[in-house]
Coordinates of C-alpha atoms in Angstrom, one line a residue:
M4 CA 3.9 12.0 -15.2
T5 CA 2.3 13.3 -12.0
N6 CA 2.2 11.4 -8.8
K7 CA -0.8 13.4 -7.5
K8 CA -3.3 11.0 -9.1
F9 CA -2.7 7.5 -10.2
E10 CA -2.9 7.3 -14.0
I11 CA -5.4 4.8 -15.1
R12 CA -4.1 2.4 -17.8
A13 CA -6.6 -0.1 -19.0
Q14 CA -4.6 -3.3 -19.7
S15 CA -5.7 -6.5 -21.2
T16 CA -6.0 -9.7 -19.3
R17 CA -3.1 -11.2 -21.2
A18 CA -0.9 -8.1 -20.6
L19 CA -1.5 -8.1 -16.8
I20 CA -0.9 -11.9 -16.5
M21 CA 2.3 -11.7 -18.6
R22 CA 3.6 -8.9 -16.4
L23 CA 2.9 -10.8 -13.3
V24 CA 4.6 -13.9 -14.7
R25 CA 7.6 -12.0 -16.1
Q26 CA 8.3 -9.7 -13.1
Y27 CA 7.2 -11.7 -10.1
T28 CA 6.8 -15.4 -10.9
R29 CA 10.2 -16.0 -12.6
P30 CA 12.2 -16.0 -9.3
Y31 CA 10.1 -18.9 -8.1
L32 CA 10.3 -21.0 -11.4
W33 CA 11.7 -24.1 -9.8
P34 CA 9.2 -24.6 -7.0
L35 CA 6.5 -23.7 -9.6
L36 CA 7.7 -26.4 -12.0
L37 CA 7.9 -28.9 -9.1
A38 CA 4.3 -28.0 -8.2
I39 CA 3.2 -28.5 -11.8
L40 CA 4.9 -32.0 -11.8
F41 CA 2.9 -32.9 -8.6
M42 CA -0.3 -31.6 -10.3
I43 CA 0.3 -33.8 -13.3
V44 CA 0.7 -36.9 -11.0
A45 CA -2.4 -35.9 -8.9
A46 CA -4.5 -35.2 -12.0
S47 CA -3.5 -38.5 -13.6
G48 CA -4.7 -40.2 -10.5
D49 CA -8.3 -39.1 -11.1
A50 CA -8.2 -40.5 -14.6
I51 CA -6.7 -43.8 -13.4
L52 CA -9.4 -44.2 -10.8
A53 CA -12.1 -43.5 -13.4
Y54 CA -10.5 -46.0 -15.8
L55 CA -10.5 -48.7 -13.1
M56 CA -14.3 -48.8 -13.2
K57 CA -14.0 -50.8 -16.4
P58 CA -12.2 -53.9 -14.9
V59 CA -14.4 -53.6 -11.7
L60 CA -17.5 -54.2 -13.7
D61 CA -16.3 -56.3 -16.7
D62 CA -13.7 -58.4 -15.0
I63 CA -14.9 -58.6 -11.4
F64 CA -18.7 -58.3 -11.4
F65 CA -19.4 -60.0 -14.7
S66 CA -16.4 -62.3 -15.4
H67 CA -15.7 -63.1 -11.7
D68 CA -11.9 -62.8 -12.2
R69 CA -10.3 -63.5 -8.8
D70 CA -6.9 -62.1 -9.7
M71 CA -8.5 -58.8 -10.7
L72 CA -10.3 -58.8 -7.4
I73 CA -6.9 -58.5 -5.7
L74 CA -5.1 -56.4 -8.2
V75 CA -7.7 -53.6 -8.6
P76 CA -8.0 -52.7 -4.9
V77 CA -4.2 -52.7 -4.6
L78 CA -4.0 -50.4 -7.5
V79 CA -6.7 -48.1 -6.0
I80 CA -4.7 -47.9 -2.7
I81 CA -1.5 -47.1 -4.5
V82 CA -3.1 -44.5 -6.8
T83 CA -4.9 -42.7 -3.9
V84 CA -1.8 -42.6 -1.7
V85 CA 0.4 -41.2 -4.5
K86 CA -2.4 -38.8 -5.5
S87 CA -2.9 -37.6 -1.9
A88 CA 0.9 -37.1 -1.3
T89 CA 1.4 -35.1 -4.6
A90 CA -1.8 -33.1 -4.0
Y91 CA -0.4 -32.0 -0.6
G92 CA 2.9 -31.2 -2.2
Q93 CA 1.4 -29.0 -4.9
V94 CA -0.8 -27.2 -2.4
V95 CA 2.2 -26.3 -0.2
L96 CA 4.4 -25.3 -3.2
M97 CA 1.7 -23.3 -5.0
G98 CA 0.8 -21.6 -1.7
F99 CA 4.5 -20.7 -1.2
V100 CA 4.8 -19.3 -4.7
G101 CA 1.5 -17.3 -4.5
L102 CA 2.3 -15.9 -1.0
R103 CA 5.8 -15.0 -2.0
I104 CA 4.6 -13.1 -5.1
I105 CA 2.2 -11.2 -3.0
A106 CA 4.8 -10.5 -0.3
D107 CA 7.2 -9.2 -3.0
L108 CA 4.5 -7.0 -4.4
Q109 CA 3.6 -5.6 -1.0
T110 CA 7.3 -4.9 -0.3
K111 CA 7.8 -3.2 -3.7
L112 CA 4.5 -1.3 -3.4
F113 CA 5.4 0.2 0.0
G114 CA 8.9 1.0 -1.0
H115 CA 7.6 2.8 -4.1
V116 CA 4.8 4.7 -2.4
I117 CA 7.0 5.9 0.5
R118 CA 9.2 7.7 -2.0
F119 CA 6.4 9.8 -3.4
D120 CA 6.5 13.5 -3.0
L121 CA 5.1 15.2 0.1
A122 CA 2.4 16.8 -2.0
F123 CA 1.1 13.4 -2.9
F124 CA 0.6 12.4 0.8
H125 CA -1.1 15.7 1.5
E126 CA -3.6 15.2 -1.4
T127 CA -4.2 11.4 -1.0
A128 CA -6.1 10.0 2.0
S129 CA -3.9 7.6 3.9
G130 CA -6.8 5.2 4.2
K131 CA -6.9 4.8 0.4
L132 CA -3.2 3.9 0.3
V133 CA -3.8 1.4 3.2
S134 CA -6.6 -0.1 1.1
R135 CA -4.3 -0.6 -1.8
M136 CA -1.8 -2.4 0.5
T137 CA -4.5 -4.6 2.1
N138 CA -7.8 -4.9 0.2
D139 CA -6.3 -4.9 -3.2
I140 CA -3.4 -7.2 -2.3
N141 CA -5.7 -9.6 -0.4
L142 CA -7.9 -9.9 -3.5
M143 CA -4.8 -10.5 -5.6
R144 CA -3.7 -13.2 -3.1
N145 CA -7.0 -15.0 -3.3
A146 CA -7.1 -14.8 -7.1
L147 CA -3.5 -16.0 -7.4
A148 CA -4.1 -18.9 -5.1
N149 CA -7.2 -20.0 -7.0
T150 CA -5.9 -19.3 -10.5
L151 CA -2.4 -20.7 -10.2
T152 CA -3.7 -23.9 -8.6
G153 CA -7.0 -24.2 -10.4
L154 CA -5.8 -23.3 -13.9
V155 CA -3.1 -26.0 -13.9
K156 CA -4.5 -28.7 -11.7
D157 CA -8.1 -28.5 -13.0
S158 CA -7.0 -28.3 -16.6
L159 CA -4.8 -31.3 -16.2
S160 CA -7.5 -33.3 -14.4
L161 CA -9.9 -32.4 -17.2
V162 CA -7.5 -33.4 -19.9
F163 CA -6.8 -36.8 -18.4
L164 CA -10.4 -37.5 -17.7
V165 CA -11.4 -36.5 -21.2
A166 CA -8.7 -38.8 -22.5
V167 CA -10.3 -41.7 -20.6
M168 CA -13.7 -40.8 -22.0
F169 CA -12.4 -40.8 -25.6
S170 CA -10.6 -44.1 -25.0
M171 CA -14.0 -45.6 -24.0
D172 CA -16.0 -44.2 -26.9
W173 CA -14.9 -41.1 -28.9
K174 CA -18.4 -40.5 -30.4
L175 CA -20.0 -40.5 -26.9
A176 CA -17.2 -38.1 -25.7
L177 CA -17.9 -35.7 -28.6
L178 CA -21.6 -35.8 -27.8
A179 CA -21.0 -35.1 -24.2
F180 CA -18.9 -32.0 -24.8
V181 CA -21.0 -30.5 -27.6
V182 CA -23.0 -28.4 -25.2
F183 CA -20.1 -26.8 -23.4
P184 CA -18.9 -24.3 -26.0
I185 CA -22.3 -22.7 -25.5
A186 CA -21.2 -21.8 -21.9
V187 CA -18.0 -20.0 -23.0
Y188 CA -19.6 -16.8 -24.2
P189 CA -21.7 -16.0 -21.1
I190 CA -18.8 -16.9 -18.8
I191 CA -16.4 -14.5 -20.6
R192 CA -19.1 -11.8 -20.4
I193 CA -19.6 -12.4 -16.7
G194 CA -15.8 -12.2 -16.2
R195 CA -15.6 -8.8 -17.9
R196 CA -18.5 -7.5 -15.8
M197 CA -16.9 -8.9 -12.7
R198 CA -13.7 -6.9 -13.3
K199 CA -15.6 -3.6 -13.6
I200 CA -17.6 -4.3 -10.4
S201 CA -14.4 -5.3 -8.6
T202 CA -12.7 -2.1 -9.5
S203 CA -15.7 -0.1 -8.1
A204 CA -15.8 -2.3 -5.0
L205 CA -12.1 -1.6 -4.3
D206 CA -12.6 2.1 -4.8
E207 CA -15.5 2.0 -2.2
L208 CA -13.4 -0.1 0.2
G209 CA -10.6 2.5 -0.1
N210 CA -13.1 5.3 0.8
F211 CA -14.3 3.3 3.7
T212 CA -10.8 2.7 5.0
A213 CA -10.0 6.4 4.7
R214 CA -13.2 7.2 6.6
L215 CA -12.2 4.9 9.4
N216 CA -8.7 6.3 9.5
E217 CA -10.0 9.8 9.7
A218 CA -12.6 9.0 12.4
F219 CA -10.2 7.1 14.7
H220 CA -7.4 9.7 14.3
G221 CA -9.8 12.5 15.2
V222 CA -11.7 10.6 18.0
R223 CA -10.7 13.2 20.6
H224 CA -12.4 16.0 18.7
I225 CA -15.4 13.9 17.8
K226 CA -16.0 13.3 21.5
A227 CA -15.3 16.9 22.4
Y228 CA -18.0 18.1 20.0
N229 CA -20.4 15.2 20.8
M230 CA -20.4 14.2 17.1
E231 CA -20.5 10.4 17.6
A232 CA -24.0 10.1 16.1
F233 CA -23.0 12.4 13.1
E234 CA -19.9 10.3 12.4
S235 CA -21.9 7.1 12.7
E236 CA -24.4 8.3 10.1
R237 CA -21.6 9.4 7.7
T238 CA -19.9 6.0 8.1
E239 CA -23.2 4.1 7.7
S240 CA -23.7 5.6 4.3
L241 CA -20.3 4.4 3.2
I242 CA -21.0 1.0 4.7
E243 CA -24.2 0.8 2.7
S244 CA -22.4 1.7 -0.5
V245 CA -19.8 -1.0 0.2
F246 CA -22.6 -3.5 0.9
R247 CA -24.4 -2.7 -2.4
I248 CA -21.3 -3.0 -4.6
I249 CA -20.1 -6.2 -2.9
F250 CA -23.6 -7.7 -3.1
K251 CA -23.7 -6.9 -6.7
A252 CA -20.4 -8.7 -7.2
L253 CA -21.8 -11.7 -5.3
R254 CA -24.9 -11.8 -7.6
T255 CA -22.7 -11.6 -10.7
R256 CA -20.3 -14.3 -9.4
A257 CA -23.2 -16.6 -8.5
I258 CA -24.6 -16.6 -12.1
V259 CA -21.8 -19.0 -13.2
A260 CA -23.0 -21.9 -11.0
P261 CA -26.6 -22.1 -12.5
I262 CA -25.2 -22.0 -16.0
M263 CA -22.8 -24.9 -15.3
E264 CA -25.5 -26.8 -13.4
G265 CA -28.0 -26.5 -16.2
L266 CA -25.5 -27.5 -18.9
G267 CA -24.3 -30.3 -16.7
G268 CA -27.9 -31.7 -16.6
V269 CA -28.1 -31.7 -20.4
F270 CA -24.6 -33.2 -20.5
I271 CA -25.5 -36.2 -18.3
A272 CA -28.9 -36.7 -20.0
L273 CA -27.4 -37.0 -23.4
V274 CA -24.7 -39.4 -22.2
I275 CA -27.2 -41.7 -20.5
L276 CA -29.5 -41.7 -23.5
Y277 CA -26.9 -42.4 -26.1
G278 CA -24.5 -44.5 -23.9
G279 CA -27.3 -46.6 -22.6
W280 CA -28.5 -47.3 -26.1
Q281 CA -25.0 -48.4 -27.1
V282 CA -24.9 -50.8 -24.1
I283 CA -28.3 -52.3 -25.0
E284 CA -27.1 -52.7 -28.6
K285 CA -23.9 -54.4 -27.4
M286 CA -21.7 -51.7 -28.9
L287 CA -20.3 -50.9 -25.4
T288 CA -19.6 -53.1 -22.4
P289 CA -21.2 -52.1 -19.1
G290 CA -17.7 -51.6 -17.7
E291 CA -16.7 -49.2 -20.5
F292 CA -20.0 -47.3 -20.1
F293 CA -19.6 -47.0 -16.3
A294 CA -15.9 -46.0 -16.7
F295 CA -17.1 -43.3 -19.1
I296 CA -19.8 -42.1 -16.7
T297 CA -17.3 -42.1 -13.8
A298 CA -14.8 -40.0 -15.8
M299 CA -17.6 -37.7 -16.9
L300 CA -18.9 -37.1 -13.4
M301 CA -15.4 -36.6 -12.1
S302 CA -14.7 -34.1 -14.9
Y303 CA -17.6 -31.9 -13.8
K304 CA -15.8 -30.6 -10.7
P305 CA -12.7 -29.3 -12.6
L306 CA -14.9 -28.0 -15.4
K307 CA -17.0 -26.1 -13.0
S308 CA -13.8 -24.8 -11.2
L309 CA -12.4 -23.6 -14.6
A310 CA -15.6 -21.8 -15.3
N311 CA -15.3 -20.0 -11.9
I312 CA -11.6 -19.3 -12.5
N313 CA -12.3 -16.6 -15.0
T314 CA -14.5 -14.8 -12.6
N315 CA -11.9 -15.0 -9.8
L316 CA -9.2 -14.1 -12.2
Q317 CA -10.9 -10.9 -13.3
E318 CA -11.5 -9.9 -9.7
G319 CA -7.8 -10.4 -9.0
L320 CA -6.8 -8.5 -12.2
A321 CA -8.9 -5.5 -11.2
A322 CA -6.8 -5.4 -8.0
T323 CA -3.7 -6.1 -10.0
Q324 CA -4.4 -3.2 -12.4
R325 CA -4.8 -0.8 -9.4
V326 CA -1.6 -2.0 -7.8
F327 CA 0.3 -1.6 -11.1
D328 CA -1.2 1.8 -11.6
V329 CA 0.6 2.8 -8.3
L330 CA 3.8 1.1 -9.3
D331 CA 3.8 2.8 -12.7
T332 CA 3.4 6.3 -11.1
E333 CA 6.7 8.1 -10.5
P334 CA 7.4 10.9 -8.1
N335 CA 8.0 14.4 -9.5
I336 CA 10.9 15.2 -7.2
T337 CA 13.9 13.0 -7.9
S338 CA 17.6 13.5 -8.5
D339 CA 19.7 12.3 -11.4
P340 CA 21.4 9.0 -10.4
K341 CA 24.6 10.6 -11.5
A342 CA 24.1 13.7 -9.5
P343 CA 26.9 14.5 -7.1
A344 CA 26.5 14.4 -3.4
L345 CA 26.0 17.7 -1.6
A346 CA 29.4 19.0 -0.3
I347 CA 28.8 21.3 2.6
D348 CA 31.3 24.2 2.9
G349 CA 29.8 26.2 5.7
G350 CA 26.2 25.7 4.7
K351 CA 25.1 29.1 3.3
I352 CA 21.5 29.1 2.2
T353 CA 20.2 31.4 -0.5
F354 CA 16.7 31.9 -1.9
N355 CA 17.0 33.8 -5.2
D356 CA 13.7 35.3 -6.5
V357 CA 11.7 32.1 -5.6
S358 CA 8.1 31.7 -6.5
F359 CA 5.8 28.8 -5.7
S360 CA 2.2 27.8 -5.9
Y361 CA 0.3 24.8 -4.6
D362 CA -2.2 23.0 -6.8
T363 CA -4.9 25.4 -5.6
G364 CA -3.4 27.9 -8.0
T365 CA -2.9 30.5 -5.2
A366 CA 0.7 31.8 -5.0
A367 CA 2.3 30.8 -1.7
L368 CA 5.6 32.6 -2.5
R369 CA 6.1 35.6 -4.8
G370 CA 9.7 36.4 -5.7
V371 CA 11.2 35.6 -2.3
S372 CA 14.9 36.4 -1.9
L373 CA 16.7 35.8 1.3
S374 CA 20.0 34.6 2.6
V375 CA 21.1 32.5 5.6
P376 CA 24.8 33.1 6.2
A377 CA 26.9 30.0 7.0
G378 CA 26.8 29.1 10.7
H379 CA 24.3 31.8 11.5
T380 CA 20.7 31.7 12.6
V381 CA 17.9 33.2 10.6
A382 CA 14.3 33.5 11.7
L383 CA 11.1 33.7 9.6
V384 CA 8.2 35.4 11.3
G385 CA 4.8 36.7 10.2
P386 CA 1.1 35.8 10.2
S387 CA -0.2 32.3 9.5
G388 CA -0.4 31.5 5.9
S389 CA 2.2 34.0 4.9
G390 CA 4.6 31.4 3.4
K391 CA 7.0 30.7 6.2
S392 CA 6.6 26.9 6.2
T393 CA 6.7 26.8 2.4
I394 CA 10.1 28.4 2.4
L395 CA 11.2 25.8 4.9
N396 CA 9.8 22.9 2.8
L397 CA 11.6 24.1 -0.4
L398 CA 15.1 23.6 1.2
P399 CA 15.0 19.8 1.6
R400 CA 13.0 19.6 -1.7
F401 CA 9.7 18.5 -0.2
Y402 CA 8.5 20.7 -3.0
D403 CA 10.3 22.2 -6.0
T404 CA 10.2 25.9 -6.9
D405 CA 8.0 27.1 -9.8
A406 CA 10.6 29.8 -10.5
G407 CA 13.8 31.0 -8.9
Q408 CA 16.6 29.0 -7.2
V409 CA 17.4 27.6 -3.8
T410 CA 21.1 27.0 -3.2
I411 CA 23.3 25.7 -0.5
D412 CA 26.9 27.0 -0.7
S413 CA 26.0 28.3 -4.2
T414 CA 24.9 24.8 -5.3
D415 CA 21.3 24.4 -6.6
V416 CA 19.6 21.9 -4.4
R417 CA 18.0 20.3 -7.6
A418 CA 21.5 19.5 -8.9
V419 CA 22.7 17.3 -6.1
N420 CA 21.8 13.8 -4.9
L421 CA 18.5 14.0 -3.0
T422 CA 19.6 11.6 -0.3
S423 CA 22.8 13.6 0.4
L424 CA 20.7 16.8 0.6
R425 CA 18.4 15.5 3.2
N426 CA 21.2 13.9 5.1
A427 CA 22.6 17.4 5.6
I428 CA 19.4 18.8 7.1
G429 CA 17.9 18.2 10.5
L430 CA 14.3 19.0 11.1
V431 CA 12.2 19.6 14.2
S432 CA 8.6 20.6 13.4
Q433 CA 5.6 21.8 15.2
E434 CA 3.9 18.5 14.3
T435 CA 5.8 15.9 16.3
V436 CA 6.0 12.6 14.4
L437 CA 6.8 9.6 16.6
F438 CA 6.4 5.9 15.8
D439 CA 4.9 3.0 17.8
D440 CA 8.3 1.8 19.0
S441 CA 10.7 2.3 21.9
I442 CA 12.0 5.6 23.0
R443 CA 15.5 4.5 22.0
A444 CA 14.3 3.6 18.4
N445 CA 12.5 7.0 18.0
I446 CA 15.5 9.0 19.1
A447 CA 17.8 7.0 16.8
Y448 CA 15.4 7.2 13.9
G449 CA 17.6 8.3 11.0
R450 CA 20.8 7.0 12.8
P451 CA 19.9 3.5 13.8
A452 CA 23.5 2.6 14.3
A453 CA 24.0 5.3 17.0
S454 CA 25.5 4.1 20.2
E455 CA 23.8 4.1 23.6
V456 CA 26.1 6.8 24.8
E457 CA 25.1 9.0 21.8
I458 CA 21.4 8.4 22.3
I459 CA 21.5 9.3 26.0
A460 CA 23.6 12.4 25.2
A461 CA 21.1 13.6 22.7
A462 CA 18.3 13.0 25.2
K463 CA 20.1 14.9 27.9
S464 CA 20.7 17.8 25.5
A465 CA 16.9 17.9 24.7
D466 CA 16.1 17.8 28.4
A467 CA 14.4 14.4 27.9
H468 CA 16.7 12.0 29.9
A469 CA 15.1 12.8 33.2
F470 CA 11.6 11.8 32.3
I471 CA 12.8 8.8 30.2
T472 CA 14.6 7.3 33.2
E473 CA 11.5 7.7 35.3
L474 CA 9.5 5.5 32.9
P475 CA 9.2 1.8 33.9
E476 CA 11.2 0.5 30.9
G477 CA 13.4 3.6 30.5
Y478 CA 14.7 3.9 26.9
N479 CA 13.0 0.6 26.1
T480 CA 9.5 2.0 26.8
L481 CA 7.1 1.6 23.9
I482 CA 5.3 4.9 23.4
G483 CA 2.3 3.8 21.4
E484 CA 0.9 5.1 18.1
H485 CA 2.0 8.7 17.4
G486 CA 3.6 8.7 20.9
A487 CA 0.1 8.5 22.5
K488 CA 1.5 7.4 25.9
L489 CA 3.5 10.6 26.3
S490 CA 2.6 14.2 26.9
G491 CA 2.9 16.8 24.2
G492 CA 6.0 18.3 25.7
Q493 CA 7.6 14.9 26.1
R494 CA 6.9 14.1 22.5
Q495 CA 8.4 17.3 21.4
R496 CA 11.6 16.7 23.4
L497 CA 12.1 13.3 21.8
S498 CA 11.7 15.0 18.4
I499 CA 14.4 17.5 19.4
A500 CA 16.6 14.7 20.7
R501 CA 16.3 12.9 17.3
A502 CA 17.5 16.1 15.5
M503 CA 20.3 16.5 17.9
L504 CA 21.5 12.9 17.3
K505 CA 21.4 13.4 13.5
D506 CA 23.9 16.2 14.0
A507 CA 23.3 17.7 10.5
P508 CA 25.2 20.9 9.5
I509 CA 21.9 22.6 8.6
L510 CA 19.0 22.8 11.1
L511 CA 15.4 23.6 10.4
L512 CA 13.2 24.5 13.4
D513 CA 9.5 24.9 12.7
E514 CA 7.9 26.0 15.9
A515 CA 10.1 23.4 17.7
T516 CA 9.2 24.5 21.2
S517 CA 5.5 25.4 20.6
A518 CA 4.2 22.4 22.7
L519 CA 6.3 23.2 25.7
D520 CA 5.4 25.1 28.9
P521 CA 7.4 28.4 29.4
E522 CA 9.8 26.9 31.9
T523 CA 10.6 23.8 29.8
E524 CA 10.8 26.0 26.7
R525 CA 13.5 28.1 28.3
Q526 CA 15.5 24.9 29.1
I527 CA 15.1 23.6 25.6
Q528 CA 16.0 27.0 24.1
Q529 CA 19.3 26.8 25.9
S530 CA 19.9 23.3 24.5
L531 CA 18.9 24.5 21.0
R532 CA 21.3 27.4 21.2
Q533 CA 24.1 25.0 21.9
L534 CA 22.9 22.8 19.0
M535 CA 22.7 25.9 16.7
Q536 CA 26.3 26.9 17.3
S537 CA 28.4 26.7 14.2
R538 CA 25.3 25.4 12.3
T539 CA 23.3 27.1 9.6
T540 CA 19.8 27.4 11.2
L541 CA 16.5 28.5 9.8
V542 CA 13.8 29.0 12.4
I543 CA 10.1 29.6 12.1
A544 CA 8.5 31.1 15.2
H545 CA 5.2 32.7 16.0
R546 CA 6.3 33.9 19.4
L547 CA 8.8 36.7 18.5
T548 CA 10.4 36.6 21.9
T549 CA 11.9 33.2 21.0
V550 CA 13.9 34.6 18.0
Q551 CA 15.2 37.9 19.4
D552 CA 18.8 36.5 19.3
A553 CA 18.6 35.5 15.6
D554 CA 21.2 37.1 13.4
I555 CA 18.6 38.0 10.8
I556 CA 14.8 38.1 11.0
Y557 CA 12.7 38.1 7.9
F558 CA 9.1 39.2 8.2
I559 CA 7.1 37.3 5.7
K560 CA 3.8 38.7 4.5
D561 CA 1.6 37.4 1.6
G562 CA 4.4 35.3 0.2
R563 CA 6.9 38.1 0.1
V564 CA 9.7 39.4 2.3
A565 CA 8.2 42.6 3.9
E566 CA 11.1 43.4 6.2
S567 CA 14.5 42.0 7.3
G568 CA 17.1 42.8 9.8
S569 CA 18.1 42.1 13.4
H570 CA 15.5 42.3 16.2
Q571 CA 16.7 45.7 17.3
A572 CA 17.0 47.0 13.8
L573 CA 13.4 45.9 13.0
L574 CA 12.1 47.5 16.2
A575 CA 13.8 50.8 15.2
K576 CA 12.0 50.7 11.8
K577 CA 8.7 50.8 13.7
G578 CA 7.2 48.8 10.9
A579 CA 5.1 45.6 10.7
Y580 CA 7.5 43.6 12.9
A581 CA 7.6 46.3 15.6
R582 CA 3.8 46.5 15.7
L583 CA 3.5 42.7 15.9
Y584 CA 6.1 42.6 18.7
S585 CA 4.3 45.3 20.7
L586 CA 1.1 43.3 20.5
E587 CA 2.9 40.2 21.8
I588 CA 4.4 41.9 24.8
M589 CA 1.5 44.1 25.6
P590 CA -0.4 42.7 28.7
P591 CA -4.1 42.0 28.3
G592 CA -6.2 45.1 28.5
G593 CA -3.2 47.2 27.5
A594 CA -3.5 50.4 25.5
V595 CA -2.6 49.0 22.1
E596 CA -5.7 47.6 20.4
A597 CA -5.1 46.3 16.9
S598 CA -5.4 43.1 15.0
I599 CA -2.4 41.3 13.7
D600 CA -3.7 41.9 10.2
G601 CA -3.9 45.6 11.0
A602 CA -0.4 45.6 12.4
E603 CA 0.9 44.3 9.1
D604 CA -0.6 47.0 6.8

């Protein structure tokens, strides 16, 4: 099963509800049962109040019974107090159960999604994932709140009120309800239509969230290119699409009320006609008739609510289906639960005839073989798009090879526990990733139990301690989303400090100093050289002057190893590396005029 697209599995209403109950409701069985008990008491209160209309008319108004004049009001007070208290209890308990189910689902959903492969996140807009966690879950929350409470409470209220109606006159009760089976068919049809519309609406909301995410993340470039009006137009079309689909859902949902209102009118007319005739013919007492009418009118509210429940339920099930689609999707890159932990014995890295292609079908690597001796530093150089980052990504299994083998100390990386593999690797990339948290938390990310002394030592090694202590809150300074409150160089130094603190035996550096000025880069290079001592290090660099001291340099071109050797050996070959190096060190306007592509031919 692929995790690149969620697999759509159409499940029946019953199957979805049973899965919700079985997997997520069972832990809260006791508060749910207590809530149902409260609902039974509250629902019976409605029936008792309706039944009390009989003694009010027959015993008080017509027979002038003074004892009943005292007893009935007392009973009304007792019933309403108990009904109100139990109604409050059931609302709180059902709210707790519903919200806990949603919170558990959100926790499980995030924990599941965050384990997906890197390819999945590259191919899926983050806004669509956010929409699943927010829009879909919110729709589920509303549906659960309405369905759990309404289905039980309204059903019980209706049952008790119908019982009162049958106790007054079973023929009249049968007549009253003969019209309602007619409403069942259109309500079911409306519910099915609502589920389809809700699925489309959630898709559009996901696209809208993705659009907002993209626009806000790229706002700097939007302003730089004066594209505010263009982006507004693009977003407006999505907003209109969301409006249309949600308005369509509103119209569909609104159909239920006229159906129930119309049938309710027929319902009441038939009861008044037949019941009034029975009172005139002395077959019913006025008290019995008014008790029946009261129960009938009180039953209209739960009956209408039950009619709406199917519509709300189908909306929620559309969201539930989408959430379960995500939960049922498994990542491709996993390790056997019984796989052994990676045992590092020096940390020699070997790529043996490795080939790899992304989903575009274009080969990124073609039979790459290279070796990184234990405790040594190897650099990958070459033009953009040649496959350097792909090589780096295969080592921690962000992707898996199509062919060939990647080993650490002769152990295939696919044969060991994935967690232990990644624990053994430190990464500093060109793209700095920081979180909206304190500087301390960002440095300690991956080692949250690290001591203050260790965190400060890592910051000093990355030449970050000085600027950190100058900040108002020092290591407690909140750096904003993506570290927005820091400069590019400061962000990169924190990223390097994080890798230093992890202290992994294998180090991957992907343009680790690219965001730094030349002076700071020299300082950081000295720190990195200390960090790389006795560690197996794989470095990607575009500036060849930064990797001259590497033990081995591999020149990667078109997904293959074109040349390899030390800096001096590659210069002596006077091949692609030497030509690229001469271009880099040649001052502007120098004698050598050739493109990088030309230098590689």
